[in-house]
Amino acid sequence: MASLSASAPRDLTGAEIIVQALTDLGVEVIFGYPGGAVLPIYDALFHQTRIRHILVRHEQAAIHAAEGYARSTGKPGVALVTSGPGATNAVTGITDAMCDSIPIVVLTGQVPTHLIGTDAFQECDTVGITRHCSKHNYLVKDVTRLGDIIHEAFHIATAGRPGPVVVDLPKDIQVARARYVRPGKIEHKTYKPQIKGDLKAIEAACEMIAAAERPILYTGGGIINSGPGAAQMLRELAKLTGAPVTTTLMGLGTIPQDDKQFLGMLGMHGSYEANMAMNQCDLMVCLGARFDDRVTGRLDAFSPNSKKIHVDIDRSSINKVVRVDLGIVGDVGHVLEDMLKVWKSRRLRTPDLAQWWAKIAGWRARDSFGFTQAGSEIMPQQAIKRLYELTRKAQPIITTEVGQHQMWAAQHFGFDAPNKWLTSGGLGTMGYGLPAAIGAQLGNPNALVIDIAGEASIQMNIQELGTAIQYRLPVKIFVVNNEYMGMVRQWQELNHGSRYSESYSDSLPDFVKLAEAYGWTGIRIENAADLDTGIAAMIATPGPVLVDCRVAQLTNCFPMIASGAAHTDMMLGPDDKTSAADEDAQALV
């Protein structure tokens, strides 16, 4: 049957209620893997045509694919897995979504209610396991509440600070019958996130910006989560205030990469100018970011002489890591809208920041993302830079795995719009990129989707090559292959006397032959002279393509702030520490 809906409420099985509720919620795609505890749901999916199910090859990949779909479309992602190992395999993805505030709903099978707690076959305490890595979770014990719970799960996943919600579904609940009535607007009894910021606090923030001599706008993924309008308002605020803008890893795309006010990404592998401006500013305006350790470095040396404003929808994030002078709780998009209104209504003038920008120009002149080309050998930075330049017109969606290639992509691949950069930030999950690319491709069927990968990370979920070929998804994988677990090797070189304990990627597969075995097209690039031709072939080839790009093996990712160091301790190269070389580091203090 085409739909489970009817002109009047009627009794449905729990599985049919789930499918009907998902249909009513506008769900178009589910990523999943069947098993005994969810077969009633799969049977209900078989009898309808409105929701498309995508069969992944591993439950972790189902969650990452749902994340990729959610992040690239702005809609919540949905995953369906069975009980026991199905649920536990999903935990990494659920945690990843929790760390990066991604709205997904994960449906897990469970043994029948009368067997819960008996160590039954494929039983695990899914609610207990996911309690601390999900925004909320449910164990459904009453089929009459099932429809309302599904709708409430989507409300919680998307309202306020987004995140993953888990719904654990015992098998007897899936086959029991009840009446389903589509609920009206969801009003949770206790979960009522504050959307609008306090107007007096917003007025105070605008006055502080207008009075600052060295302001900076420090922006994060919250702006992207707030919707496309928030990014546009950020750009307008930057123009009105004249302040420089930097973003976290998760915030790339909120401001065009070639905007003159954009200082690039900040943090451990951020630009020299962004980190120095953060250190030397007199006013830091944090918009939708959370002061994570990869941004702050050593806390007692983090921007020690600045006043700080923090805008965040999550009240618990304010003063959690860094004490601020003014906290504003609210959705950053709404707060930006009110900031613009206040600025214009009060006719606040753009401050004279000439001296501040002159200082920033000096830092920019260090060209911290620069690199030296070495003959015919392909430098990894060069590979990503050319990938960007040859695909820019297509405005591709970029996913990554985790490691050096991820940081090089953040540094050298420019982003002009939100929702084009999908990476694992908080958890740093190897194996994220390929399934995320699959999810993004399904949500954006006409887009060019490229997973920038490392040869180690791509093998974490390499089986998803099968998913892409099954559903004829033209995903491209660009493997930056240096034959090492690159970031591990870099830290071992810098911190452990170059003792490369188990960081060499020995016995690597022939990626071209592996791609072909799955039905993909495989391309190998080994010389710098062939780089452009190989990338062009990847773009022009229909269907999924894997490029094995062999790059310099021992290249390190710079600039870098060592773990626990201060922004003024940036290393711009293997023998450089700016804390010793930069005589004017404290000139403005």
Coordinates of C-alpha atoms in Angstrom, one line a residue:
M1 CA 0.0 0.0 0.0
A2 CA 1.2 3.5 -0.8
S3 CA 0.4 5.0 2.7
L4 CA -0.7 3.9 6.1
S5 CA -2.9 7.0 6.5
A6 CA -6.7 6.8 6.6
S7 CA -9.5 9.3 6.6
A8 CA -10.2 8.5 10.2
P9 CA -8.1 7.2 13.1
R10 CA -7.8 3.4 13.2
D11 CA -5.8 0.7 15.0
L12 CA -2.3 0.1 13.7
T13 CA 0.5 -2.1 14.8
G14 CA 3.3 -0.3 16.6
A15 CA 5.5 -0.7 13.5
E16 CA 2.9 0.9 11.3
I17 CA 2.5 3.7 13.8
I18 CA 6.2 4.4 13.6
V19 CA 6.2 4.5 9.8
Q20 CA 3.1 6.7 9.7
A21 CA 4.5 9.1 12.3
L22 CA 7.7 9.4 10.3
T23 CA 5.7 10.0 7.2
D24 CA 3.7 12.7 8.9
L25 CA 7.0 14.3 10.1
G26 CA 8.2 14.6 6.5
V27 CA 10.9 12.0 6.7
E28 CA 12.1 11.0 3.2
V29 CA 15.2 8.9 4.0
I30 CA 16.1 6.4 6.7
F31 CA 19.6 4.8 7.0
G32 CA 19.6 1.4 8.6
Y33 CA 20.5 -2.2 8.9
P34 CA 17.9 -4.9 9.7
G35 CA 17.9 -7.5 12.5
G36 CA 15.5 -9.6 14.3
A37 CA 14.4 -7.0 16.8
V38 CA 13.3 -4.5 14.1
L39 CA 11.8 -6.8 11.5
P40 CA 8.2 -5.7 12.2
I41 CA 9.3 -2.1 11.3
Y42 CA 11.1 -3.3 8.1
D43 CA 7.9 -5.2 7.2
A44 CA 5.9 -1.9 7.6
L45 CA 8.5 -0.1 5.5
F46 CA 8.1 -2.8 2.8
H47 CA 4.4 -1.9 2.5
Q48 CA 4.8 1.8 1.8
T49 CA 6.5 3.9 -0.8
R50 CA 7.0 7.4 0.6
I51 CA 10.0 6.8 2.8
R52 CA 13.2 5.5 1.2
H53 CA 15.4 3.1 3.2
I54 CA 19.1 3.1 2.5
L55 CA 20.9 -0.1 3.5
V56 CA 24.3 0.6 4.9
R57 CA 26.9 -2.0 5.7
H58 CA 27.5 -1.1 9.3
E59 CA 25.4 0.6 11.9
Q60 CA 28.0 3.2 12.7
A61 CA 27.8 4.3 9.1
A62 CA 24.0 4.6 9.4
I63 CA 24.4 7.3 12.0
H64 CA 27.1 9.1 10.2
A65 CA 25.0 9.0 7.0
A66 CA 22.1 10.5 8.9
E67 CA 24.4 13.2 10.2
G68 CA 25.6 14.0 6.7
Y69 CA 22.0 14.2 5.5
A70 CA 21.1 16.5 8.4
R71 CA 24.0 18.8 8.2
S72 CA 23.7 19.3 4.4
T73 CA 20.0 19.7 4.2
G74 CA 19.0 21.3 7.6
K75 CA 16.5 18.5 8.1
P76 CA 16.8 15.9 10.9
G77 CA 18.4 12.6 10.0
V78 CA 16.9 9.2 10.8
A79 CA 18.6 5.9 11.5
L80 CA 17.2 2.5 12.2
V81 CA 19.2 -0.4 13.8
T82 CA 18.5 -3.6 15.6
S83 CA 19.0 -4.5 19.3
G84 CA 22.2 -5.5 21.0
P85 CA 25.2 -5.2 18.7
G86 CA 23.2 -3.0 16.3
A87 CA 22.6 -0.5 19.0
T88 CA 26.1 -0.7 20.4
N89 CA 27.7 -0.3 16.9
A90 CA 25.6 3.0 16.6
V91 CA 27.0 4.5 19.8
T92 CA 30.1 6.1 18.2
G93 CA 27.9 7.9 15.7
I94 CA 25.4 9.0 18.4
T95 CA 28.3 10.4 20.4
D96 CA 29.6 12.1 17.4
A97 CA 26.2 13.8 16.8
M98 CA 26.0 14.8 20.4
C99 CA 29.5 16.5 20.4
D100 CA 28.7 18.4 17.2
S101 CA 25.0 19.2 17.9
I102 CA 23.6 17.4 15.0
P103 CA 19.8 16.7 14.9
I104 CA 19.2 13.0 14.4
V105 CA 16.6 10.5 15.6
V106 CA 17.9 6.9 16.1
L107 CA 15.4 4.1 16.3
T108 CA 16.8 1.0 18.0
G109 CA 15.2 -2.4 18.3
Q110 CA 14.9 -4.1 21.7
V111 CA 14.0 -7.5 23.0
P112 CA 10.3 -7.9 24.2
T113 CA 9.5 -6.1 27.4
H114 CA 9.1 -9.3 29.4
L115 CA 12.7 -10.3 28.5
I116 CA 14.4 -7.0 29.4
G117 CA 16.9 -7.6 32.1
T118 CA 17.2 -11.3 31.5
D119 CA 20.3 -11.2 29.3
A120 CA 18.3 -12.4 26.4
F121 CA 19.8 -12.9 23.0
Q122 CA 20.9 -9.6 21.5
E123 CA 19.8 -7.6 24.5
C124 CA 21.7 -4.6 25.9
D125 CA 20.7 -1.7 28.1
T126 CA 20.5 0.8 25.2
V127 CA 18.9 3.5 27.3
G128 CA 21.7 3.2 29.9
I129 CA 24.4 3.0 27.3
T130 CA 23.2 6.1 25.4
R131 CA 22.1 8.2 28.4
H132 CA 25.3 10.2 28.5
C133 CA 25.8 10.4 24.7
S134 CA 22.4 11.5 23.6
K135 CA 20.3 14.6 24.1
H136 CA 17.4 12.4 25.3
N137 CA 16.3 8.8 25.0
Y138 CA 13.2 6.7 25.5
L139 CA 12.3 3.1 26.2
V140 CA 8.8 2.7 24.9
K141 CA 6.7 0.4 27.1
D142 CA 3.2 1.5 26.0
V143 CA 2.1 1.3 22.4
T144 CA -0.6 3.9 23.0
R145 CA 2.2 6.5 23.6
L146 CA 4.3 5.4 20.6
G147 CA 3.1 8.0 18.1
D148 CA 3.4 10.9 20.5
I149 CA 6.9 9.8 21.5
I150 CA 8.1 9.7 17.9
H151 CA 6.8 13.2 17.3
E152 CA 8.3 14.4 20.6
A153 CA 11.7 12.8 19.7
F154 CA 11.9 14.9 16.6
H155 CA 10.9 18.1 18.5
I156 CA 13.7 17.5 21.1
A157 CA 16.3 16.6 18.4
T158 CA 15.7 19.9 16.5
A159 CA 14.6 22.4 19.2
G160 CA 17.2 24.5 21.1
R161 CA 20.7 23.1 20.8
P162 CA 20.2 20.2 18.3
G163 CA 21.3 16.7 19.1
P164 CA 20.7 13.0 18.8
V165 CA 17.6 11.4 20.4
V166 CA 17.3 7.6 20.8
V167 CA 14.0 5.7 20.8
D168 CA 14.4 2.1 22.1
L169 CA 11.6 -0.1 20.7
P170 CA 10.8 -3.5 22.3
K171 CA 9.7 -6.0 19.7
D172 CA 6.3 -6.7 21.4
I173 CA 5.5 -2.9 21.2
Q174 CA 6.1 -3.1 17.5
V175 CA 3.5 -5.8 17.0
A176 CA 0.9 -4.5 19.5
R177 CA -2.0 -2.5 18.2
A178 CA -3.2 1.0 19.1
R179 CA -4.9 4.0 17.6
Y180 CA -2.7 6.6 16.0
V181 CA -3.8 10.2 15.9
R182 CA -1.3 12.7 14.5
P183 CA -0.5 15.0 17.4
G184 CA -0.7 18.8 17.2
K185 CA 2.1 21.2 18.1
I186 CA 4.5 19.5 20.5
E187 CA 4.8 21.3 23.8
H188 CA 7.2 19.5 26.1
K189 CA 6.5 19.9 29.8
T190 CA 10.0 20.7 30.9
Y191 CA 12.1 21.2 27.8
K192 CA 11.6 24.8 26.7
P193 CA 14.8 26.3 25.3
Q194 CA 15.1 30.0 25.3
I195 CA 15.2 31.3 21.7
K196 CA 15.1 35.1 22.1
G197 CA 18.0 36.8 23.9
D198 CA 17.5 39.4 26.7
L199 CA 17.1 42.7 24.9
K200 CA 19.0 44.7 27.6
A201 CA 21.9 42.4 27.4
I202 CA 21.9 42.7 23.6
E203 CA 21.9 46.5 23.8
A204 CA 24.8 46.3 26.2
A205 CA 26.7 44.0 23.8
C206 CA 26.2 46.5 21.0
E207 CA 27.5 49.3 23.1
M208 CA 30.6 47.3 24.1
I209 CA 31.3 46.5 20.4
A210 CA 31.0 50.2 19.5
A211 CA 33.4 51.2 22.2
A212 CA 36.0 48.6 21.5
E213 CA 39.4 49.4 19.9
R214 CA 40.3 45.8 19.0
P215 CA 37.1 43.7 18.7
I216 CA 36.9 40.2 17.1
L217 CA 33.9 38.1 16.2
Y218 CA 34.6 34.5 17.2
T219 CA 31.9 32.3 15.5
G220 CA 31.1 28.7 15.5
G221 CA 28.8 25.9 14.3
G222 CA 25.8 27.3 16.2
I223 CA 25.4 29.9 13.4
I224 CA 25.1 27.1 10.9
N225 CA 22.7 25.2 13.1
S226 CA 20.5 28.3 13.4
G227 CA 19.8 28.3 9.7
P228 CA 21.1 30.1 6.5
G229 CA 19.7 33.5 7.7
A230 CA 22.1 33.5 10.7
A231 CA 25.2 33.4 8.4
Q232 CA 23.8 36.3 6.4
M233 CA 23.2 38.4 9.5
L234 CA 26.7 37.6 10.7
R235 CA 28.1 39.0 7.5
E236 CA 26.0 42.1 7.9
L237 CA 27.1 42.6 11.5
A238 CA 30.7 42.3 10.5
K239 CA 30.2 45.0 7.9
L240 CA 28.4 47.3 10.3
T241 CA 31.0 46.9 13.1
G242 CA 34.1 46.6 10.9
A243 CA 35.3 43.8 13.2
P244 CA 37.5 40.9 12.0
V245 CA 35.8 37.5 12.0
T246 CA 37.2 34.1 12.7
T247 CA 35.5 30.7 12.8
T248 CA 35.9 27.4 14.5
L249 CA 36.4 24.2 12.5
M250 CA 32.6 23.7 12.7
G251 CA 31.8 27.3 11.6
L252 CA 33.6 27.3 8.2
G253 CA 31.3 28.6 5.6
T254 CA 29.5 31.2 7.7
I255 CA 31.5 33.9 6.0
P256 CA 33.1 33.7 2.6
Q257 CA 36.7 32.5 2.6
D258 CA 37.9 35.5 0.6
D259 CA 36.0 38.1 2.6
K260 CA 38.6 40.8 3.6
Q261 CA 37.3 40.7 7.2
F262 CA 37.8 36.9 7.5
L263 CA 40.9 35.8 9.4
G264 CA 40.4 32.1 8.7
M265 CA 39.9 29.3 11.1
L266 CA 41.4 29.7 14.6
G267 CA 42.6 27.1 17.1
M268 CA 45.3 24.4 17.1
H269 CA 45.8 24.4 13.3
G270 CA 44.2 27.8 12.7
S271 CA 45.8 30.8 11.0
Y272 CA 48.4 32.9 12.8
E273 CA 46.4 36.1 12.3
A274 CA 43.2 34.5 13.8
N275 CA 45.0 33.2 16.9
M276 CA 47.0 36.3 17.5
A277 CA 43.9 38.5 17.1
M278 CA 42.1 36.4 19.6
N279 CA 45.0 36.8 22.0
Q280 CA 45.4 40.5 21.5
C281 CA 41.8 41.7 21.2
D282 CA 40.2 43.9 23.8
L283 CA 36.7 42.5 23.1
M284 CA 35.8 39.0 22.1
V285 CA 32.3 38.3 20.9
C286 CA 31.6 34.6 20.9
L287 CA 28.7 33.7 18.6
G288 CA 27.5 30.1 18.7
A289 CA 30.7 28.5 19.8
R290 CA 31.7 26.9 23.1
F291 CA 35.4 27.7 23.9
D292 CA 36.5 24.1 23.4
D293 CA 40.1 23.2 24.2
R294 CA 41.3 23.1 20.6
V295 CA 40.4 26.8 20.4
T296 CA 41.5 28.1 23.8
G297 CA 44.8 26.3 24.2
R298 CA 46.1 27.0 27.7
L299 CA 43.2 28.6 29.6
D300 CA 45.2 30.9 31.8
A301 CA 46.8 32.5 28.7
F302 CA 43.7 32.6 26.6
S303 CA 43.0 36.2 25.6
P304 CA 43.9 37.4 29.1
N305 CA 43.2 41.1 28.6
S306 CA 39.9 41.1 26.7
K307 CA 36.3 41.5 27.8
K308 CA 34.2 38.6 26.5
I309 CA 30.6 38.3 25.3
H310 CA 29.1 34.8 24.8
V311 CA 25.9 34.1 22.9
D312 CA 24.7 30.5 23.1
I313 CA 21.4 28.7 23.1
D314 CA 22.8 26.3 25.7
R315 CA 22.7 28.0 29.0
S316 CA 25.2 25.5 30.5
S317 CA 27.8 26.5 27.9
I318 CA 28.1 30.0 29.3
N319 CA 30.9 30.3 31.9
K320 CA 31.5 26.5 31.6
V321 CA 35.0 26.8 30.3
V322 CA 35.9 30.5 30.1
R323 CA 34.4 33.2 32.4
V324 CA 32.7 35.9 30.4
D325 CA 31.7 39.5 31.1
L326 CA 28.3 39.2 29.4
G327 CA 26.3 36.1 28.7
I328 CA 23.3 36.0 26.4
V329 CA 21.2 32.9 26.2
G330 CA 19.3 32.5 23.0
D331 CA 19.4 31.2 19.4
V332 CA 22.3 33.0 17.8
G333 CA 20.2 33.8 14.7
H334 CA 17.6 35.6 16.8
V335 CA 20.2 37.4 18.8
L336 CA 22.0 38.5 15.6
E337 CA 18.7 39.8 14.3
D338 CA 18.2 41.9 17.4
M339 CA 21.8 43.1 17.5
L340 CA 21.4 44.5 13.9
K341 CA 18.1 46.2 14.9
V342 CA 19.7 47.8 18.0
W343 CA 22.8 48.9 16.1
K344 CA 20.7 50.5 13.4
S345 CA 18.1 52.0 15.7
R346 CA 20.8 53.6 17.9
R347 CA 22.7 54.7 14.9
L348 CA 25.9 53.3 16.3
R349 CA 28.9 54.1 14.2
T350 CA 31.5 51.7 12.9
P351 CA 34.5 52.1 15.3
D352 CA 37.8 53.4 13.9
L353 CA 39.8 50.2 13.8
A354 CA 42.6 51.3 11.5
Q355 CA 45.4 50.5 14.0
W356 CA 43.8 47.2 14.8
W357 CA 43.6 46.2 11.1
A358 CA 47.2 47.4 10.6
K359 CA 48.3 45.0 13.3
I360 CA 46.3 42.2 11.7
A361 CA 47.9 42.9 8.3
G362 CA 51.3 42.3 9.9
W363 CA 50.2 39.0 11.2
R364 CA 48.7 38.1 7.9
A365 CA 52.0 38.8 6.2
R366 CA 53.5 35.7 7.9
D367 CA 51.5 33.6 5.5
S368 CA 51.0 30.8 8.0
F369 CA 49.3 28.5 5.6
G370 CA 52.1 28.8 3.1
F371 CA 54.1 25.7 1.9
T372 CA 57.0 24.9 -0.3
Q373 CA 56.5 22.7 -3.4
A374 CA 59.1 19.9 -3.8
G375 CA 59.7 19.0 -7.4
S376 CA 57.5 16.3 -8.8
E377 CA 56.4 15.1 -5.3
I378 CA 52.8 16.1 -4.5
M379 CA 52.5 18.2 -1.4
P380 CA 49.3 17.4 0.5
Q381 CA 48.5 21.1 0.8
Q382 CA 48.9 21.5 -2.9
A383 CA 46.6 18.6 -3.7
I384 CA 43.8 20.1 -1.6
K385 CA 44.4 23.6 -2.9
R386 CA 44.1 22.4 -6.5
L387 CA 41.1 20.3 -5.6
Y388 CA 39.4 23.5 -4.3
E389 CA 40.4 25.6 -7.3
L390 CA 39.2 23.0 -9.9
T391 CA 35.9 22.4 -8.1
R392 CA 35.0 25.8 -6.7
K393 CA 32.5 26.7 -9.4
A394 CA 30.5 23.6 -8.6
Q395 CA 30.2 24.7 -4.9
P396 CA 30.8 21.1 -3.7
I397 CA 29.8 19.6 -0.4
I398 CA 33.0 18.4 1.3
T399 CA 33.1 15.8 4.0
T400 CA 36.3 14.5 5.6
E401 CA 37.7 11.7 7.7
V402 CA 39.9 12.7 10.7
G403 CA 43.6 13.5 10.7
Q404 CA 46.1 15.7 8.9
H405 CA 44.0 15.7 5.7
Q406 CA 41.1 17.1 7.7
M407 CA 43.1 20.0 8.9
W408 CA 44.7 20.6 5.5
A409 CA 41.2 20.7 4.0
A410 CA 40.1 23.2 6.6
Q411 CA 43.1 25.4 5.8
H412 CA 43.2 25.1 2.0
F413 CA 39.7 24.4 0.8
G414 CA 37.7 27.6 0.9
F415 CA 34.0 27.7 1.8
D416 CA 31.6 30.5 0.8
A417 CA 28.3 29.2 2.2
P418 CA 27.0 27.1 5.2
N419 CA 26.2 23.4 5.0
K420 CA 29.0 22.7 2.6
W421 CA 31.6 21.5 5.1
L422 CA 30.8 18.3 7.0
T423 CA 33.5 17.0 9.4
S424 CA 33.7 15.4 12.8
G425 CA 34.8 18.1 15.2
G426 CA 34.1 17.3 18.8
L427 CA 34.7 13.5 18.8
G428 CA 37.2 13.4 15.9
T429 CA 35.7 10.2 14.4
M430 CA 37.8 8.3 11.9
G431 CA 35.5 6.7 9.4
Y432 CA 33.0 9.7 9.4
G433 CA 33.6 11.0 5.9
L434 CA 32.4 8.3 3.5
P435 CA 29.0 7.6 5.1
A436 CA 28.5 11.3 5.7
A437 CA 29.1 11.9 2.0
I438 CA 26.5 9.2 1.2
G439 CA 24.0 11.0 3.4
A440 CA 24.8 14.4 1.9
Q441 CA 24.5 13.0 -1.6
L442 CA 21.1 11.5 -0.9
G443 CA 19.9 14.8 0.5
N444 CA 21.5 16.8 -2.4
P445 CA 21.2 14.5 -5.4
N446 CA 22.5 17.1 -7.9
A447 CA 25.5 18.2 -5.8
L448 CA 29.1 17.3 -6.3
V449 CA 30.0 15.6 -3.0
I450 CA 33.6 14.8 -2.2
D451 CA 35.1 13.0 0.8
I452 CA 38.6 14.2 1.5
A453 CA 40.1 11.2 3.2
G454 CA 43.3 9.8 4.6
E455 CA 44.4 6.2 3.7
A456 CA 44.0 5.1 7.3
S457 CA 40.7 6.8 8.1
I458 CA 39.0 5.7 4.9
Q459 CA 39.4 2.1 5.9
M460 CA 37.3 2.5 9.1
N461 CA 34.1 2.4 7.0
I462 CA 35.4 1.3 3.6
Q463 CA 32.6 -1.2 3.3
E464 CA 30.2 1.7 2.5
L465 CA 31.6 1.7 -1.0
G466 CA 29.0 -1.0 -1.4
T467 CA 26.2 1.3 -0.3
A468 CA 27.2 4.1 -2.7
I469 CA 27.3 1.7 -5.7
Q470 CA 24.0 0.0 -4.7
Y471 CA 22.1 3.3 -4.8
R472 CA 24.1 4.7 -7.8
L473 CA 25.4 7.7 -5.7
P474 CA 28.1 9.7 -7.6
V475 CA 30.2 10.3 -4.4
K476 CA 33.8 11.1 -5.0
I477 CA 36.6 10.1 -2.6
F478 CA 39.9 12.0 -2.7
V479 CA 42.4 10.0 -0.6
V480 CA 45.4 12.0 0.5
N481 CA 47.7 9.0 0.8
N482 CA 50.9 9.5 2.8
E483 CA 51.1 5.9 4.0
Y484 CA 51.0 7.0 7.7
M485 CA 48.4 7.7 10.3
G486 CA 49.6 11.2 9.7
M487 CA 48.5 13.1 12.7
V488 CA 49.6 10.3 15.0
R489 CA 53.0 10.2 13.3
Q490 CA 53.3 14.1 13.6
W491 CA 52.6 14.0 17.3
Q492 CA 55.1 11.1 17.7
E493 CA 57.7 13.2 15.9
L494 CA 57.1 16.3 17.9
N495 CA 56.4 14.9 21.3
H496 CA 57.9 11.3 21.4
G497 CA 61.4 11.6 19.8
S498 CA 60.2 10.4 16.4
R499 CA 59.4 7.0 17.8
Y500 CA 56.8 5.9 15.2
S501 CA 55.0 3.3 17.3
E502 CA 52.4 1.6 15.1
S503 CA 51.7 4.8 13.1
Y504 CA 52.8 3.4 9.7
S505 CA 50.0 2.2 7.5
D506 CA 51.5 -1.1 6.5
S507 CA 49.9 -3.6 4.1
L508 CA 47.8 -0.9 2.5
P509 CA 45.3 -2.1 -0.2
D510 CA 45.6 -1.1 -3.8
F511 CA 42.9 1.5 -3.6
V512 CA 42.3 1.6 -7.3
K513 CA 41.7 -2.2 -7.5
L514 CA 39.6 -2.0 -4.3
A515 CA 37.4 0.7 -5.8
E516 CA 37.0 -1.4 -9.0
A517 CA 36.1 -4.5 -7.0
Y518 CA 33.2 -2.5 -5.6
G519 CA 32.2 -1.2 -9.0
W520 CA 33.7 2.2 -8.5
T521 CA 36.1 4.0 -10.9
G522 CA 39.6 4.1 -9.4
I523 CA 42.2 6.8 -10.3
R524 CA 45.8 7.0 -9.1
I525 CA 47.8 10.3 -9.1
E526 CA 51.6 10.0 -8.3
N527 CA 53.2 13.1 -9.8
A528 CA 52.5 16.8 -9.3
A529 CA 52.4 17.2 -13.1
D530 CA 49.4 14.8 -13.2
L531 CA 47.4 16.4 -10.4
D532 CA 45.1 18.6 -12.4
T533 CA 44.4 15.9 -15.0
G534 CA 43.6 13.4 -12.3
I535 CA 41.2 15.8 -10.5
A536 CA 39.5 16.7 -13.8
A537 CA 39.0 13.0 -14.6
M538 CA 37.5 12.5 -11.2
I539 CA 35.0 15.3 -11.8
A540 CA 34.1 14.3 -15.3
T541 CA 33.7 10.6 -14.6
P542 CA 30.0 9.6 -13.9
G543 CA 29.2 7.6 -10.8
P544 CA 31.3 7.1 -7.8
V545 CA 35.1 7.7 -8.1
L546 CA 38.0 7.0 -5.7
V547 CA 41.2 8.9 -6.3
D548 CA 44.4 7.6 -4.6
C549 CA 46.6 10.7 -4.5
R550 CA 50.1 9.8 -3.4
V551 CA 51.6 12.7 -1.4
A552 CA 54.8 13.5 0.5
Q553 CA 55.0 11.1 3.4
L554 CA 56.6 13.1 6.2
T555 CA 54.9 16.5 5.7
N556 CA 53.6 17.9 9.0
C557 CA 50.5 20.0 9.4
F558 CA 51.4 23.6 10.4
P559 CA 50.7 26.0 11.9
M560 CA 50.2 24.2 15.2
I561 CA 49.6 25.1 18.8
A562 CA 50.9 22.2 20.9
S563 CA 48.3 20.7 23.3
G564 CA 48.2 22.9 26.4
A565 CA 50.2 25.7 24.9
A566 CA 49.1 29.3 24.5
H567 CA 48.1 31.1 21.2
T568 CA 51.4 33.0 21.4
D569 CA 53.3 29.7 21.3
M570 CA 52.3 28.9 17.7
M571 CA 54.6 26.8 15.6
L572 CA 54.7 27.9 12.0
G573 CA 57.1 25.2 11.0
P574 CA 59.1 22.3 12.5
D575 CA 61.8 24.6 13.9
D576 CA 59.7 27.7 14.6
K577 CA 58.1 28.8 17.9
T578 CA 56.6 32.3 17.5
S579 CA 56.7 32.9 21.3
A580 CA 60.5 33.2 20.9
A581 CA 60.6 34.7 17.4
D582 CA 57.8 37.3 17.5
E583 CA 59.1 40.3 19.4
D584 CA 55.8 42.2 19.2
A585 CA 53.6 39.4 20.6
Q586 CA 52.8 41.4 23.7
A587 CA 52.9 44.8 22.1
L588 CA 49.3 45.6 22.6
V589 CA 49.0 44.2 26.2

